[in-house]
């Protein structure tokens, strides 16, 4: 009886339609067949019984379909379904089945993204801890050695202090990069877009790095750039992009020329920094813009750097609605480029 009652309740959306159609049908039959009052009452009772039977069947069907949907959704929530092919609701619910399969795909993607983000978070915390620990331990070691008597030794005291200062400089650079990256990824990076003369802008940056390049026997050249060419962007953050790209080109080159060029297109200016250094292996190209990712881990420690530069570059260029491009061949150098609006 409870099942019958539940089926009738489940079919309540059909009450009004069934009542009005049944009433109309009985009236028409009564008029056509000239039924007596007694016959009309009996016919009405029969239709009532048939209506209840019909509502029971409709309710049972609706309850079954709803239970199928509930069970399927619950199985997806409990991760019991591994493939969309396992989702079967019924031949009359094809559209709903399609929507549930789409929901399944979205859920799986969300789960995969959450796992990826958690892994990235774990790796990031591990990398930060490692990168901070190295200079801190080095500084601590030098200071302890000095306090234990080496400060009286003129052969080592100055050298130890200089090395401690070098590590504090590295630590300061790492913290500054972490702050910048945090601001960028949290959406706190304030951009001030305006047009500026790109030739003058790049010349100043190149001149500031020319002495460092010359110490390694390198030279930095600026290609032909139209003097009155103006590009649109945030000069402050773009300076950080150029500083990272030029300094990386110097670090990972032993000889040759580092060229900075601006190629004009109808609506954009394409800025390129090209070196003749070691190049980047194909397997590393997709990950080169990840935080703390290093192509040559051992050699990266020798040339310095925080491992965050290219990650910051990517975020800044993305904020300019552009994309950083990389072309590189192992042993022949690398070429980084991006576009700015004219």
XYZ file of C-alpha atoms in Angstrom:
342
model
C 0.000 0.000 0.000
C 2.882 2.351 0.807
C 4.364 1.665 -2.599
C 1.035 2.491 -4.277
C 0.749 5.701 -2.238
C 4.307 6.716 -3.128
C 3.639 6.065 -6.816
C 0.489 8.223 -6.711
C 2.453 11.017 -4.998
C 5.250 10.730 -7.582
C 2.729 11.141 -10.419
C 1.090 14.258 -8.934
C 2.240 16.438 -11.846
C -0.254 14.515 -14.013
C -3.280 15.044 -11.705
C -4.760 18.099 -13.380
C -4.274 16.929 -16.960
C -5.703 13.482 -16.245
C -8.696 14.907 -14.329
C -9.700 17.396 -17.021
C -9.217 14.965 -19.903
C -11.130 12.208 -18.080
C -13.991 14.561 -17.202
C -14.224 15.788 -20.770
C -14.147 12.226 -22.106
C -16.904 11.040 -19.709
C -19.142 14.000 -20.586
C -18.705 13.389 -24.319
C -19.401 9.627 -23.922
C -22.455 10.404 -21.778
C -23.893 12.776 -24.367
C -23.212 10.480 -27.317
C -24.566 7.303 -25.678
C -27.348 9.098 -23.752
C -26.284 7.468 -20.483
C -28.609 7.498 -17.513
C -27.488 9.031 -14.246
C -26.709 5.600 -12.798
C -24.744 4.595 -15.896
C -22.890 7.928 -15.785
C -21.870 7.333 -12.150
C -20.677 3.793 -12.916
C -18.708 5.035 -15.918
C -17.148 7.764 -13.794
C -16.120 5.227 -11.133
C -14.571 2.976 -13.794
C -12.630 5.927 -15.195
C -11.534 6.839 -11.658
C -10.211 3.310 -11.101
C -8.490 3.350 -14.487
C -7.056 6.783 -13.710
C -5.646 5.554 -10.403
C -4.114 2.559 -12.184
C -2.628 4.843 -14.826
C -1.262 7.248 -12.193
C 0.240 4.277 -10.342
C 2.043 3.128 -13.492
C 3.228 6.628 -14.339
C 4.409 7.183 -10.770
C 6.236 3.855 -10.708
C 7.991 4.711 -13.961
C 8.890 8.197 -12.727
C 10.129 6.867 -9.371
C 12.300 4.305 -11.150
C 13.815 6.960 -13.399
C 14.456 9.331 -10.489
C 16.048 6.549 -8.446
C 18.250 5.664 -11.418
C 19.399 9.287 -11.643
C 20.028 9.471 -7.872
C 21.985 6.207 -7.839
C 24.098 7.300 -10.805
C 24.902 10.707 -9.312
C 25.716 9.109 -5.961
C 28.036 6.609 -7.680
C 29.825 9.488 -9.414
C 30.220 11.314 -6.073
C 31.688 8.197 -4.454
C 34.022 7.707 -7.438
C 32.529 4.278 -8.151
C 32.103 5.019 -11.868
C 35.359 5.020 -13.812
C 34.077 5.566 -17.343
C 31.106 7.409 -18.931
C 30.215 4.145 -20.682
C 29.088 2.834 -17.288
C 26.355 5.483 -17.091
C 22.985 4.090 -18.222
C 19.730 5.697 -17.086
C 17.123 4.712 -19.622
C 16.155 4.988 -23.262
C 13.617 7.732 -22.492
C 16.156 9.873 -20.644
C 18.800 10.248 -23.321
C 19.206 13.998 -22.841
C 19.528 13.704 -19.055
C 21.965 10.836 -19.516
C 24.053 13.056 -21.785
C 24.041 15.839 -19.188
C 25.110 13.425 -16.441
C 27.947 12.127 -18.642
C 29.047 15.733 -19.204
C 28.879 16.279 -15.429
C 30.997 13.139 -14.970
C 33.652 14.519 -17.339
C 33.675 17.856 -15.505
C 33.936 16.107 -12.138
C 36.833 13.954 -13.327
C 38.597 17.009 -14.739
C 38.047 18.902 -11.483
C 39.461 16.001 -9.471
C 42.471 15.731 -11.795
C 43.083 19.490 -11.577
C 42.809 19.445 -7.774
C 45.331 16.586 -7.603
C 47.640 18.461 -9.960
C 47.332 21.665 -7.923
C 48.017 19.768 -4.704
C 51.094 18.171 -6.271
C 52.284 21.570 -7.530
C 51.702 23.058 -4.079
C 53.698 20.281 -2.432
C 56.531 20.625 -4.954
C 56.504 24.406 -4.579
C 56.753 24.262 -0.781
C 59.549 21.709 -1.057
C 61.425 23.824 -3.591
C 61.006 27.007 -1.537
C 62.257 25.233 1.588
C 65.276 23.900 -0.281
C 66.099 27.213 -1.957
C 65.829 29.100 1.349
C 67.738 26.507 3.342
C 70.819 26.592 1.099
C 71.824 30.276 1.561
C 70.689 30.344 5.205
C 72.839 27.331 6.109
C 75.783 28.802 4.193
C 75.486 32.159 5.983
C 75.139 30.384 9.325
C 78.219 28.291 8.615
C 80.389 31.288 7.709
C 79.255 33.285 10.744
C 79.797 30.377 13.151
C 83.281 29.824 11.750
C 84.086 33.507 12.222
C 82.749 33.492 15.806
C 84.788 30.390 16.607
C 88.026 32.284 15.964
C 88.354 32.746 12.212
C 87.469 36.432 12.581
C 91.006 36.977 13.917
C 92.555 35.339 10.842
C 93.080 38.014 8.142
C 93.513 35.274 5.518
C 89.898 34.106 5.764
C 87.784 36.627 7.677
C 87.194 39.034 4.796
C 86.592 36.198 2.344
C 84.011 34.570 4.639
C 82.186 37.878 5.093
C 82.125 38.460 1.341
C 80.686 34.988 0.777
C 78.082 35.571 3.491
C 77.075 38.815 1.768
C 76.809 36.989 -1.576
C 74.424 34.475 -0.023
C 72.354 37.237 1.606
C 72.096 38.876 -1.828
C 70.922 35.579 -3.323
C 68.444 35.161 -0.483
C 67.132 38.687 -1.022
C 66.702 38.012 -4.767
C 64.808 34.805 -4.032
C 62.480 36.531 -1.565
C 61.839 39.396 -4.002
C 60.984 36.919 -6.760
C 58.697 34.996 -4.416
C 56.908 38.222 -3.482
C 56.531 39.185 -7.146
C 55.236 35.732 -8.052
C 52.801 35.768 -5.134
C 51.461 39.174 -6.180
C 51.060 38.047 -9.781
C 49.322 34.741 -9.021
C 47.018 36.290 -6.390
C 45.866 38.965 -8.838
C 47.485 41.803 -6.860
C 49.798 42.763 -9.709
C 48.780 46.304 -10.661
C 49.396 47.068 -14.312
C 49.837 50.539 -15.766
C 49.475 50.256 -19.535
C 50.646 53.067 -21.785
C 52.480 53.643 -25.072
C 56.264 54.083 -24.865
C 59.213 54.342 -27.284
C 60.588 50.828 -27.477
C 64.022 51.688 -28.964
C 64.962 54.039 -26.143
C 63.560 51.580 -23.595
C 65.562 48.571 -24.864
C 68.750 50.608 -25.368
C 68.790 51.580 -21.689
C 68.356 47.959 -20.549
C 71.016 46.648 -22.949
C 73.526 49.311 -21.901
C 73.073 48.378 -18.231
C 73.932 44.730 -19.000
C 76.725 45.372 -21.528
C 79.544 45.409 -18.881
C 78.356 42.070 -17.432
C 78.265 40.534 -20.913
C 81.716 41.880 -21.779
C 83.194 40.226 -18.673
C 82.279 36.878 -20.279
C 83.483 37.913 -23.715
C 79.933 38.431 -24.984
C 78.259 41.361 -26.665
C 74.634 42.473 -26.753
C 73.325 44.009 -29.955
C 70.074 45.811 -30.629
C 68.698 45.259 -34.117
C 67.302 48.001 -36.307
C 64.300 49.521 -34.562
C 62.288 52.431 -35.911
C 63.072 55.400 -33.695
C 59.477 56.547 -33.215
C 57.997 53.062 -32.811
C 55.741 52.931 -29.751
C 54.391 49.759 -28.154
C 51.681 49.348 -25.514
C 52.416 47.803 -22.129
C 53.507 48.211 -18.529
C 57.092 49.501 -18.616
C 57.889 48.446 -15.047
C 56.858 44.817 -15.389
C 58.161 44.527 -18.964
C 61.557 45.668 -17.688
C 61.538 42.643 -15.400
C 60.773 40.459 -18.434
C 63.670 41.882 -20.441
C 66.074 41.766 -17.473
C 65.273 38.075 -16.929
C 65.627 37.173 -20.611
C 68.849 39.140 -21.169
C 70.478 37.970 -17.908
C 69.572 34.343 -18.713
C 71.093 34.727 -22.176
C 74.320 35.975 -20.545
C 74.375 33.216 -17.908
C 73.897 30.358 -20.343
C 76.218 31.610 -23.103
C 79.974 31.195 -23.232
C 80.618 33.069 -26.473
C 78.925 34.821 -29.352
C 76.387 37.586 -29.652
C 73.132 38.163 -27.793
C 70.734 39.940 -30.114
C 67.616 41.880 -29.153
C 65.304 42.650 -32.068
C 61.894 44.206 -32.660
C 60.038 43.006 -35.768
C 57.098 45.144 -36.814
C 53.825 43.533 -37.799
C 50.621 45.305 -38.876
C 49.207 45.467 -35.325
C 52.057 44.241 -33.143
C 55.736 44.538 -32.406
C 57.537 41.236 -31.828
C 60.381 41.502 -29.319
C 62.987 38.726 -29.485
C 66.004 37.894 -27.322
C 68.316 35.427 -29.030
C 71.555 33.879 -27.784
C 74.136 31.420 -29.081
C 74.360 29.483 -25.845
C 73.808 25.887 -24.836
C 70.189 25.651 -25.954
C 67.353 23.790 -24.269
C 66.626 20.070 -24.795
C 63.282 19.257 -26.407
C 62.106 17.364 -23.324
C 62.535 20.479 -21.142
C 60.805 23.038 -23.378
C 57.296 22.407 -22.038
C 58.397 22.783 -18.415
C 60.902 25.611 -18.718
C 58.349 28.184 -17.499
C 57.455 26.239 -14.342
C 58.517 27.576 -10.957
C 61.973 26.353 -9.853
C 62.350 24.142 -12.923
C 65.966 23.963 -14.038
C 67.294 22.415 -17.245
C 70.751 21.712 -15.824
C 70.318 21.554 -12.074
C 74.015 21.276 -11.279
C 75.071 24.006 -13.674
C 72.218 26.289 -12.616
C 73.688 26.420 -9.128
C 76.992 27.604 -10.593
C 75.485 30.416 -12.675
C 73.065 31.495 -9.935
C 69.456 32.539 -10.224
C 66.345 31.715 -8.243
C 64.612 29.416 -10.740
C 61.586 31.732 -10.759
C 62.566 34.149 -13.522
C 60.876 32.480 -16.481
C 57.751 31.710 -14.438
C 57.485 35.428 -13.675
C 58.147 36.263 -17.344
C 55.285 34.011 -18.444
C 52.815 35.549 -15.982
C 53.721 39.108 -16.971
C 53.406 38.391 -20.693
C 50.091 36.595 -20.084
C 48.862 39.730 -18.287
C 49.610 41.653 -21.515
C 47.279 39.288 -23.410
C 50.302 37.889 -25.205
C 52.270 34.664 -25.093
C 55.942 33.959 -24.528
C 57.364 31.816 -27.339
C 60.462 29.632 -27.192
C 62.568 28.269 -30.025
C 65.740 26.440 -29.117
C 68.139 23.882 -30.486
C 70.579 22.062 -28.259
C 74.082 23.414 -28.758
C 72.947 26.294 -30.980
C 71.176 28.658 -28.610
C 67.709 29.810 -27.613
C 65.239 32.429 -28.802
C 62.532 33.903 -26.576
C 59.925 36.204 -28.113
C 56.602 37.895 -27.346
C 54.339 40.468 -28.965
C 53.063 43.827 -27.795
C 50.312 45.904 -29.352
C 51.335 48.876 -31.505
